[in-house]
Amino acid sequence: MKILFFGDIVGSIGRKVIASTLPEWREKFSPDFVLANVENLSHGRGISAKTLLELDALHIDAYTSGNHVWENASGLSCFSDPRWSKRLIRPANIRPGNAGNGYMILEKNNSKILVINLLGNLLMKDAGSNPFLEFDKIISANESCRIVIVDFHAETTSEKEAFGLYVDGRASAVLGTHTHVPTADQKILPAGCGYVTDIGRNGGHHSVVGFEAQPAIQKFLHADAKAYDPQKSGLAEANAILVTIDSETGRTTAMERLRNIFAV
């Protein structure tokens, strides 16, 4: 089973990146299942029905998100919309009373795929319950699923690496999101869990994590500077991880970091 996972998609330029890159990578790598993190999909803040429909047109199978998904209140109805409710998730360990689920089970090529979304706690102002223990609860209730993919949406490398080793042998892959900068540490852990600290963003290249550079710099110079927007045009980057998983054992057998930089 080949799974192609795109990191955080940031704004309209990120959606253009996916529209340009996915058909090419689909033809080249023939993935069986395509996932994407969409917490910054709509103008860099949350989701909307319109922007999800753009991705649906590209035949993406399912979507994960993160803590920023709540920044666009109008998009929260997507979590209960039948078009997406079974293939769109938010972190399982944060705001449990809100709309949406923290994991989903989908079928592809006669295999069940359990996809879990979790939020790290270190340096996160929206910290929730313990993601390690939340994983334990979810996995114990879904032991029949051999393929287990975790989008670990976290700030620090230490928490991500610790989590990967904690679930090694129980998760097929732990794929980091949130920090928007691709890391070159993809590896297969001793018990077969594929791991990468951060897949990286799909969005502006000469930017501050996908957002316009100068306004972002002003935020570091002046505490009262206004909020900034995603980069809109220019050089962009596409970042994804291609994970090959043995459907019988649930172990990762190969990983490849995909990256492309081009003008939009």
PDB file of C-alpha atoms in Angstrom:
ATOM      1  CA  MET A   1       0.000   0.000   0.000  1.00  0.00           C
ATOM      2  CA  LYS A   2       1.467   3.339  -1.114  1.00  0.00           C
ATOM      3  CA  ILE A   3       0.271   6.365   0.854  1.00  0.00           C
ATOM      4  CA  LEU A   4       1.044   9.909  -0.298  1.00  0.00           C
ATOM      5  CA  PHE A   5       0.680  12.495   2.458  1.00  0.00           C
ATOM      6  CA  PHE A   6       0.897  16.235   1.727  1.00  0.00           C
ATOM      7  CA  GLY A   7       1.896  18.508   4.611  1.00  0.00           C
ATOM      8  CA  ASP A   8       0.042  21.665   5.646  1.00  0.00           C
ATOM      9  CA  ILE A   9      -1.578  23.440   2.670  1.00  0.00           C
ATOM     10  CA  VAL A  10      -1.286  27.204   3.243  1.00  0.00           C
ATOM     11  CA  GLY A  11      -3.800  29.464   1.502  1.00  0.00           C
ATOM     12  CA  SER A  12      -4.628  29.863  -2.178  1.00  0.00           C
ATOM     13  CA  ILE A  13      -1.024  29.471  -3.312  1.00  0.00           C
ATOM     14  CA  GLY A  14      -0.892  26.167  -1.454  1.00  0.00           C
ATOM     15  CA  ARG A  15      -4.029  24.971  -3.201  1.00  0.00           C
ATOM     16  CA  LYS A  16      -2.446  25.895  -6.551  1.00  0.00           C
ATOM     17  CA  VAL A  17       0.650  23.936  -5.570  1.00  0.00           C
ATOM     18  CA  ILE A  18      -1.434  20.816  -4.916  1.00  0.00           C
ATOM     19  CA  ALA A  19      -3.415  21.238  -8.146  1.00  0.00           C
ATOM     20  CA  SER A  20      -0.170  21.448 -10.100  1.00  0.00           C
ATOM     21  CA  THR A  21       1.812  18.780  -8.258  1.00  0.00           C
ATOM     22  CA  LEU A  22      -0.624  16.007  -7.386  1.00  0.00           C
ATOM     23  CA  PRO A  23      -1.432  14.891 -10.969  1.00  0.00           C
ATOM     24  CA  GLU A  24       2.282  14.676 -11.757  1.00  0.00           C
ATOM     25  CA  TRP A  25       3.155  12.740  -8.608  1.00  0.00           C
ATOM     26  CA  ARG A  26       0.111  10.507  -8.969  1.00  0.00           C
ATOM     27  CA  GLU A  27       1.285   9.488 -12.438  1.00  0.00           C
ATOM     28  CA  LYS A  28       4.906   9.061 -11.348  1.00  0.00           C
ATOM     29  CA  PHE A  29       4.424   7.220  -8.035  1.00  0.00           C
ATOM     30  CA  SER A  30       0.961   5.590  -8.372  1.00  0.00           C
ATOM     31  CA  PRO A  31      -0.149   6.068  -4.755  1.00  0.00           C
ATOM     32  CA  ASP A  32      -3.076   3.985  -3.533  1.00  0.00           C
ATOM     33  CA  PHE A  33      -4.209   6.570  -0.984  1.00  0.00           C
ATOM     34  CA  VAL A  34      -3.736  10.357  -0.799  1.00  0.00           C
ATOM     35  CA  LEU A  35      -3.968  12.436   2.386  1.00  0.00           C
ATOM     36  CA  ALA A  36      -3.441  16.135   3.094  1.00  0.00           C
ATOM     37  CA  ASN A  37      -3.381  18.397   6.136  1.00  0.00           C
ATOM     38  CA  VAL A  38      -5.847  21.268   5.639  1.00  0.00           C
ATOM     39  CA  GLU A  39      -5.759  23.339   8.835  1.00  0.00           C
ATOM     40  CA  ASN A  40      -4.411  26.379   6.908  1.00  0.00           C
ATOM     41  CA  LEU A  41      -6.351  25.714   3.726  1.00  0.00           C
ATOM     42  CA  SER A  42      -8.646  28.745   3.625  1.00  0.00           C
ATOM     43  CA  HIS A  43      -6.568  31.945   3.590  1.00  0.00           C
ATOM     44  CA  GLY A  44      -4.158  30.332   6.016  1.00  0.00           C
ATOM     45  CA  ARG A  45      -6.762  29.951   8.746  1.00  0.00           C
ATOM     46  CA  GLY A  46      -9.047  26.944   8.899  1.00  0.00           C
ATOM     47  CA  ILE A  47     -11.161  25.391   6.173  1.00  0.00           C
ATOM     48  CA  SER A  48     -14.218  26.190   4.078  1.00  0.00           C
ATOM     49  CA  ALA A  49     -16.584  24.190   1.895  1.00  0.00           C
ATOM     50  CA  LYS A  50     -15.313  26.021  -1.193  1.00  0.00           C
ATOM     51  CA  THR A  51     -11.654  25.223  -0.573  1.00  0.00           C
ATOM     52  CA  LEU A  52     -12.364  21.592   0.313  1.00  0.00           C
ATOM     53  CA  LEU A  53     -14.283  21.218  -2.929  1.00  0.00           C
ATOM     54  CA  GLU A  54     -11.158  22.407  -4.777  1.00  0.00           C
ATOM     55  CA  LEU A  55      -9.223  19.507  -3.265  1.00  0.00           C
ATOM     56  CA  ASP A  56     -12.049  17.040  -3.834  1.00  0.00           C
ATOM     57  CA  ALA A  57     -11.772  17.815  -7.548  1.00  0.00           C
ATOM     58  CA  LEU A  58      -8.229  16.402  -7.338  1.00  0.00           C
ATOM     59  CA  HIS A  59      -9.559  13.136  -5.797  1.00  0.00           C
ATOM     60  CA  ILE A  60      -7.782  13.423  -2.462  1.00  0.00           C
ATOM     61  CA  ASP A  61      -9.017  10.592  -0.252  1.00  0.00           C
ATOM     62  CA  ALA A  62      -9.018  12.202   3.193  1.00  0.00           C
ATOM     63  CA  TYR A  63      -8.001  15.225   5.243  1.00  0.00           C
ATOM     64  CA  THR A  64      -6.397  15.875   8.612  1.00  0.00           C
ATOM     65  CA  SER A  65      -6.119  19.251  10.359  1.00  0.00           C
ATOM     66  CA  GLY A  66      -4.822  20.865  13.553  1.00  0.00           C
ATOM     67  CA  ASN A  67      -5.326  23.540  16.173  1.00  0.00           C
ATOM     68  CA  HIS A  68      -5.749  26.381  13.645  1.00  0.00           C
ATOM     69  CA  VAL A  69      -8.786  24.744  12.065  1.00  0.00           C
ATOM     70  CA  TRP A  70     -11.005  26.549  14.604  1.00  0.00           C
ATOM     71  CA  GLU A  71      -9.880  29.983  13.386  1.00  0.00           C
ATOM     72  CA  ASN A  72     -12.471  29.970  10.597  1.00  0.00           C
ATOM     73  CA  ALA A  73     -15.801  29.448  12.352  1.00  0.00           C
ATOM     74  CA  SER A  74     -17.720  29.281   9.067  1.00  0.00           C
ATOM     75  CA  GLY A  75     -15.782  26.168   8.051  1.00  0.00           C
ATOM     76  CA  LEU A  76     -16.544  24.115  11.148  1.00  0.00           C
ATOM     77  CA  SER A  77     -19.813  22.895   9.627  1.00  0.00           C
ATOM     78  CA  CYS A  78     -17.688  20.846   7.210  1.00  0.00           C
ATOM     79  CA  PHE A  79     -17.008  18.392  10.052  1.00  0.00           C
ATOM     80  CA  SER A  80     -20.682  17.434  10.141  1.00  0.00           C
ATOM     81  CA  ASP A  81     -21.338  17.722   6.395  1.00  0.00           C
ATOM     82  CA  PRO A  82     -21.910  14.229   4.892  1.00  0.00           C
ATOM     83  CA  ARG A  83     -19.556  15.124   2.031  1.00  0.00           C
ATOM     84  CA  TRP A  84     -16.595  15.220   4.420  1.00  0.00           C
ATOM     85  CA  SER A  85     -17.583  14.042   7.891  1.00  0.00           C
ATOM     86  CA  LYS A  86     -16.210  10.521   7.336  1.00  0.00           C
ATOM     87  CA  ARG A  87     -12.932  11.638   5.782  1.00  0.00           C
ATOM     88  CA  LEU A  88     -12.096  14.905   7.556  1.00  0.00           C
ATOM     89  CA  ILE A  89     -10.714  14.836  11.083  1.00  0.00           C
ATOM     90  CA  ARG A  90      -9.354  17.200  13.714  1.00  0.00           C
ATOM     91  CA  PRO A  91      -7.013  16.438  16.642  1.00  0.00           C
ATOM     92  CA  ALA A  92      -8.588  13.775  18.852  1.00  0.00           C
ATOM     93  CA  ASN A  93      -7.140  15.171  22.082  1.00  0.00           C
ATOM     94  CA  ILE A  94      -8.385  18.775  21.858  1.00  0.00           C
ATOM     95  CA  ARG A  95     -11.869  20.262  22.330  1.00  0.00           C
ATOM     96  CA  PRO A  96     -13.638  16.891  22.484  1.00  0.00           C
ATOM     97  CA  GLY A  97     -17.053  18.566  22.727  1.00  0.00           C
ATOM     98  CA  ASN A  98     -16.640  20.284  19.358  1.00  0.00           C
ATOM     99  CA  ALA A  99     -17.742  19.014  15.980  1.00  0.00           C
ATOM    100  CA  GLY A 100     -15.676  16.414  14.198  1.00  0.00           C
ATOM    101  CA  ASN A 101     -13.837  13.211  14.959  1.00  0.00           C
ATOM    102  CA  GLY A 102     -10.226  12.633  15.903  1.00  0.00           C
ATOM    103  CA  TYR A 103      -9.756   9.552  13.761  1.00  0.00           C
ATOM    104  CA  MET A 104     -11.313   7.789  10.774  1.00  0.00           C
ATOM    105  CA  ILE A 105     -11.280   4.323   9.266  1.00  0.00           C
ATOM    106  CA  LEU A 106     -11.312   4.097   5.484  1.00  0.00           C
ATOM    107  CA  GLU A 107     -11.013   1.156   3.116  1.00  0.00           C
ATOM    108  CA  LYS A 108      -8.767   0.967   0.078  1.00  0.00           C
ATOM    109  CA  ASN A 109      -7.726  -2.086  -1.918  1.00  0.00           C
ATOM    110  CA  ASN A 110      -9.498  -4.364   0.574  1.00  0.00           C
ATOM    111  CA  SER A 111      -7.459  -2.945   3.461  1.00  0.00           C
ATOM    112  CA  LYS A 112      -8.656  -0.885   6.416  1.00  0.00           C
ATOM    113  CA  ILE A 113      -6.696   2.304   7.056  1.00  0.00           C
ATOM    114  CA  LEU A 114      -6.941   3.937  10.471  1.00  0.00           C
ATOM    115  CA  VAL A 115      -5.932   7.608  10.314  1.00  0.00           C
ATOM    116  CA  ILE A 116      -5.444   9.406  13.634  1.00  0.00           C
ATOM    117  CA  ASN A 117      -4.958  13.151  14.172  1.00  0.00           C
ATOM    118  CA  LEU A 118      -3.228  14.200  17.413  1.00  0.00           C
ATOM    119  CA  LEU A 119      -1.985  17.516  18.797  1.00  0.00           C
ATOM    120  CA  GLY A 120       1.269  17.866  20.703  1.00  0.00           C
ATOM    121  CA  ASN A 121       1.286  19.610  24.071  1.00  0.00           C
ATOM    122  CA  LEU A 122       4.726  21.225  24.319  1.00  0.00           C
ATOM    123  CA  LEU A 123       4.708  24.980  23.516  1.00  0.00           C
ATOM    124  CA  MET A 124       1.093  24.729  22.310  1.00  0.00           C
ATOM    125  CA  LYS A 125      -1.306  27.321  23.675  1.00  0.00           C
ATOM    126  CA  ASP A 126      -4.175  25.043  22.620  1.00  0.00           C
ATOM    127  CA  ALA A 127      -2.755  22.024  24.442  1.00  0.00           C
ATOM    128  CA  GLY A 128      -5.252  19.237  25.042  1.00  0.00           C
ATOM    129  CA  SER A 129      -5.167  15.896  26.801  1.00  0.00           C
ATOM    130  CA  ASN A 130      -2.077  13.690  26.635  1.00  0.00           C
ATOM    131  CA  PRO A 131      -1.602  12.609  22.955  1.00  0.00           C
ATOM    132  CA  PHE A 132       0.342   9.476  23.977  1.00  0.00           C
ATOM    133  CA  LEU A 133      -2.518   8.232  26.136  1.00  0.00           C
ATOM    134  CA  GLU A 134      -5.107   9.309  23.561  1.00  0.00           C
ATOM    135  CA  PHE A 135      -3.342   7.135  20.983  1.00  0.00           C
ATOM    136  CA  ASP A 136      -3.488   4.206  23.405  1.00  0.00           C
ATOM    137  CA  LYS A 137      -7.253   4.586  23.755  1.00  0.00           C
ATOM    138  CA  ILE A 138      -7.882   4.844  20.025  1.00  0.00           C
ATOM    139  CA  ILE A 139      -5.654   1.928  19.078  1.00  0.00           C
ATOM    140  CA  SER A 140      -7.118  -0.365  21.736  1.00  0.00           C
ATOM    141  CA  ALA A 141     -10.598   0.252  20.323  1.00  0.00           C
ATOM    142  CA  ASN A 142      -9.489  -0.456  16.736  1.00  0.00           C
ATOM    143  CA  GLU A 143      -7.144  -3.432  16.999  1.00  0.00           C
ATOM    144  CA  SER A 144      -8.376  -4.962  13.740  1.00  0.00           C
ATOM    145  CA  CYS A 145      -6.778  -2.158  11.670  1.00  0.00           C
ATOM    146  CA  ARG A 146      -3.308  -3.153  10.510  1.00  0.00           C
ATOM    147  CA  ILE A 147      -2.483   0.104   8.701  1.00  0.00           C
ATOM    148  CA  VAL A 148      -2.332   3.001  11.174  1.00  0.00           C
ATOM    149  CA  ILE A 149      -1.315   6.495  10.068  1.00  0.00           C
ATOM    150  CA  VAL A 150      -0.821   9.266  12.636  1.00  0.00           C
ATOM    151  CA  ASP A 151      -0.696  12.955  11.742  1.00  0.00           C
ATOM    152  CA  PHE A 152       1.161  14.245  14.809  1.00  0.00           C
ATOM    153  CA  HIS A 153       0.561  17.993  14.744  1.00  0.00           C
ATOM    154  CA  ALA A 154       3.145  19.383  17.139  1.00  0.00           C
ATOM    155  CA  GLU A 155       5.639  22.160  17.760  1.00  0.00           C
ATOM    156  CA  THR A 156       8.737  20.441  19.119  1.00  0.00           C
ATOM    157  CA  THR A 157      11.023  17.820  17.640  1.00  0.00           C
ATOM    158  CA  SER A 158      11.519  16.149  21.017  1.00  0.00           C
ATOM    159  CA  GLU A 159       7.812  15.453  21.510  1.00  0.00           C
ATOM    160  CA  LYS A 160       7.468  14.187  17.950  1.00  0.00           C
ATOM    161  CA  GLU A 161      10.463  11.856  18.181  1.00  0.00           C
ATOM    162  CA  ALA A 162       9.380  10.564  21.574  1.00  0.00           C
ATOM    163  CA  PHE A 163       5.892   9.878  20.259  1.00  0.00           C
ATOM    164  CA  GLY A 164       7.219   8.033  17.206  1.00  0.00           C
ATOM    165  CA  LEU A 165       9.270   5.694  19.377  1.00  0.00           C
ATOM    166  CA  TYR A 166       6.384   5.261  21.826  1.00  0.00           C
ATOM    167  CA  VAL A 167       4.025   3.975  19.110  1.00  0.00           C
ATOM    168  CA  ASP A 168       6.640   2.055  17.089  1.00  0.00           C
ATOM    169  CA  GLY A 169       5.230  -1.388  16.374  1.00  0.00           C
ATOM    170  CA  ARG A 170       1.655  -0.177  16.823  1.00  0.00           C
ATOM    171  CA  ALA A 171       1.523   2.607  14.192  1.00  0.00           C
ATOM    172  CA  SER A 172       2.525   2.138  10.578  1.00  0.00           C
ATOM    173  CA  ALA A 173       3.671   5.743  10.222  1.00  0.00           C
ATOM    174  CA  VAL A 174       3.945   8.930  12.294  1.00  0.00           C
ATOM    175  CA  LEU A 175       4.042  11.936   9.994  1.00  0.00           C
ATOM    176  CA  GLY A 176       4.681  15.315  11.588  1.00  0.00           C
ATOM    177  CA  THR A 177       2.890  18.519  10.613  1.00  0.00           C
ATOM    178  CA  HIS A 178       2.395  22.072  11.988  1.00  0.00           C
ATOM    179  CA  THR A 179       5.868  23.649  11.793  1.00  0.00           C
ATOM    180  CA  HIS A 180       5.690  23.972   7.974  1.00  0.00           C
ATOM    181  CA  VAL A 181       9.416  23.327   7.400  1.00  0.00           C
ATOM    182  CA  PRO A 182      10.368  19.954   5.837  1.00  0.00           C
ATOM    183  CA  THR A 183      12.833  17.883   7.851  1.00  0.00           C
ATOM    184  CA  ALA A 184      15.302  15.475   6.280  1.00  0.00           C
ATOM    185  CA  ASP A 185      14.951  12.795   8.966  1.00  0.00           C
ATOM    186  CA  GLN A 186      12.534  10.331   7.393  1.00  0.00           C
ATOM    187  CA  LYS A 187      13.333   6.854   8.687  1.00  0.00           C
ATOM    188  CA  ILE A 188      11.863   3.483   9.566  1.00  0.00           C
ATOM    189  CA  LEU A 189      11.975   2.860  13.311  1.00  0.00           C
ATOM    190  CA  PRO A 190      13.098  -0.538  14.719  1.00  0.00           C
ATOM    191  CA  ALA A 191       9.613  -2.088  14.872  1.00  0.00           C
ATOM    192  CA  GLY A 192       8.555  -0.846  11.438  1.00  0.00           C
ATOM    193  CA  CYS A 193       6.979   2.571  12.026  1.00  0.00           C
ATOM    194  CA  GLY A 194       7.794   5.110   9.330  1.00  0.00           C
ATOM    195  CA  TYR A 195       8.656   8.489  10.843  1.00  0.00           C
ATOM    196  CA  VAL A 196       9.351  12.087   9.810  1.00  0.00           C
ATOM    197  CA  THR A 197       9.401  15.111  12.121  1.00  0.00           C
ATOM    198  CA  ASP A 198       7.678  17.431   9.647  1.00  0.00           C
ATOM    199  CA  ILE A 199       6.498  16.872   6.095  1.00  0.00           C
ATOM    200  CA  GLY A 200       6.701  20.591   5.312  1.00  0.00           C
ATOM    201  CA  ARG A 201       4.266  23.085   3.848  1.00  0.00           C
ATOM    202  CA  ASN A 202       2.610  23.409   0.491  1.00  0.00           C
ATOM    203  CA  GLY A 203       2.697  27.141  -0.107  1.00  0.00           C
ATOM    204  CA  GLY A 204       5.020  30.117  -0.437  1.00  0.00           C
ATOM    205  CA  HIS A 205       8.744  29.413  -0.656  1.00  0.00           C
ATOM    206  CA  HIS A 206      10.337  32.798   0.217  1.00  0.00           C
ATOM    207  CA  SER A 207       7.993  33.223   3.146  1.00  0.00           C
ATOM    208  CA  VAL A 208       7.779  32.756   6.884  1.00  0.00           C
ATOM    209  CA  VAL A 209       6.213  29.288   7.188  1.00  0.00           C
ATOM    210  CA  GLY A 210       4.058  30.096   4.142  1.00  0.00           C
ATOM    211  CA  PHE A 211       3.056  33.625   5.190  1.00  0.00           C
ATOM    212  CA  GLU A 212       4.173  36.975   3.747  1.00  0.00           C
ATOM    213  CA  ALA A 213       7.703  37.693   4.903  1.00  0.00           C
ATOM    214  CA  GLN A 214       7.705  41.401   5.763  1.00  0.00           C
ATOM    215  CA  PRO A 215       4.496  41.467   7.852  1.00  0.00           C
ATOM    216  CA  ALA A 216       5.715  38.343   9.657  1.00  0.00           C
ATOM    217  CA  ILE A 217       9.054  40.010  10.390  1.00  0.00           C
ATOM    218  CA  GLN A 218       7.213  43.037  11.802  1.00  0.00           C
ATOM    219  CA  LYS A 219       5.518  40.750  14.322  1.00  0.00           C
ATOM    220  CA  PHE A 220       8.951  39.931  15.719  1.00  0.00           C
ATOM    221  CA  LEU A 221       9.934  43.608  15.800  1.00  0.00           C
ATOM    222  CA  HIS A 222       6.676  45.063  17.127  1.00  0.00           C
ATOM    223  CA  ALA A 223       4.384  43.098  19.419  1.00  0.00           C
ATOM    224  CA  ASP A 224       1.319  45.059  18.277  1.00  0.00           C
ATOM    225  CA  ALA A 225       1.875  44.508  14.536  1.00  0.00           C
ATOM    226  CA  LYS A 226      -1.192  43.302  12.669  1.00  0.00           C
ATOM    227  CA  ALA A 227      -1.787  39.701  11.685  1.00  0.00           C
ATOM    228  CA  TYR A 228      -0.233  38.623   8.411  1.00  0.00           C
ATOM    229  CA  ASP A 229      -1.535  36.721   5.378  1.00  0.00           C
ATOM    230  CA  PRO A 230      -0.243  33.803   3.300  1.00  0.00           C
ATOM    231  CA  GLN A 231       2.117  34.509   0.440  1.00  0.00           C
ATOM    232  CA  LYS A 232      -0.028  34.909  -2.689  1.00  0.00           C
ATOM    233  CA  SER A 233       2.335  34.403  -5.629  1.00  0.00           C
ATOM    234  CA  GLY A 234       5.949  33.864  -6.647  1.00  0.00           C
ATOM    235  CA  LEU A 235       8.059  30.834  -5.851  1.00  0.00           C
ATOM    236  CA  ALA A 236       6.163  28.060  -4.102  1.00  0.00           C
ATOM    237  CA  GLU A 237       7.029  24.671  -2.711  1.00  0.00           C
ATOM    238  CA  ALA A 238       5.307  21.301  -2.615  1.00  0.00           C
ATOM    239  CA  ASN A 239       6.154  18.875   0.169  1.00  0.00           C
ATOM    240  CA  ALA A 240       4.883  15.343   0.728  1.00  0.00           C
ATOM    241  CA  ILE A 241       5.946  11.962   2.069  1.00  0.00           C
ATOM    242  CA  LEU A 242       5.437   8.737   0.135  1.00  0.00           C
ATOM    243  CA  VAL A 243       5.140   5.783   2.511  1.00  0.00           C
ATOM    244  CA  THR A 244       5.000   2.153   1.374  1.00  0.00           C
ATOM    245  CA  ILE A 245       3.317  -0.130   3.919  1.00  0.00           C
ATOM    246  CA  ASP A 246       2.984  -3.907   3.976  1.00  0.00           C
ATOM    247  CA  SER A 247      -0.785  -4.454   4.166  1.00  0.00           C
ATOM    248  CA  GLU A 248      -0.388  -7.738   6.030  1.00  0.00           C
ATOM    249  CA  THR A 249       1.990  -6.615   8.768  1.00  0.00           C
ATOM    250  CA  GLY A 250       1.226  -2.892   8.872  1.00  0.00           C
ATOM    251  CA  ARG A 251       4.965  -2.146   8.797  1.00  0.00           C
ATOM    252  CA  THR A 252       6.509   0.560   6.646  1.00  0.00           C
ATOM    253  CA  THR A 253       8.905  -0.890   4.088  1.00  0.00           C
ATOM    254  CA  ALA A 254       9.983   2.309   2.316  1.00  0.00           C
ATOM    255  CA  MET A 255       9.762   6.088   2.675  1.00  0.00           C
ATOM    256  CA  GLU A 256      10.542   8.883   0.244  1.00  0.00           C
ATOM    257  CA  ARG A 257      10.485  12.617   0.878  1.00  0.00           C
ATOM    258  CA  LEU A 258       9.057  14.512  -2.121  1.00  0.00           C
ATOM    259  CA  ARG A 259       9.765  18.189  -2.719  1.00  0.00           C
ATOM    260  CA  ASN A 260       9.304  20.539  -5.632  1.00  0.00           C
ATOM    261  CA  ILE A 261       9.953  24.292  -5.925  1.00  0.00           C
ATOM    262  CA  PHE A 262       8.437  26.265  -8.772  1.00  0.00           C
ATOM    263  CA  ALA A 263       6.818  29.594  -9.686  1.00  0.00           C
ATOM    264  CA  VAL A 264       3.064  30.018  -9.254  1.00  0.00           C
TER     265      VAL A 264
END
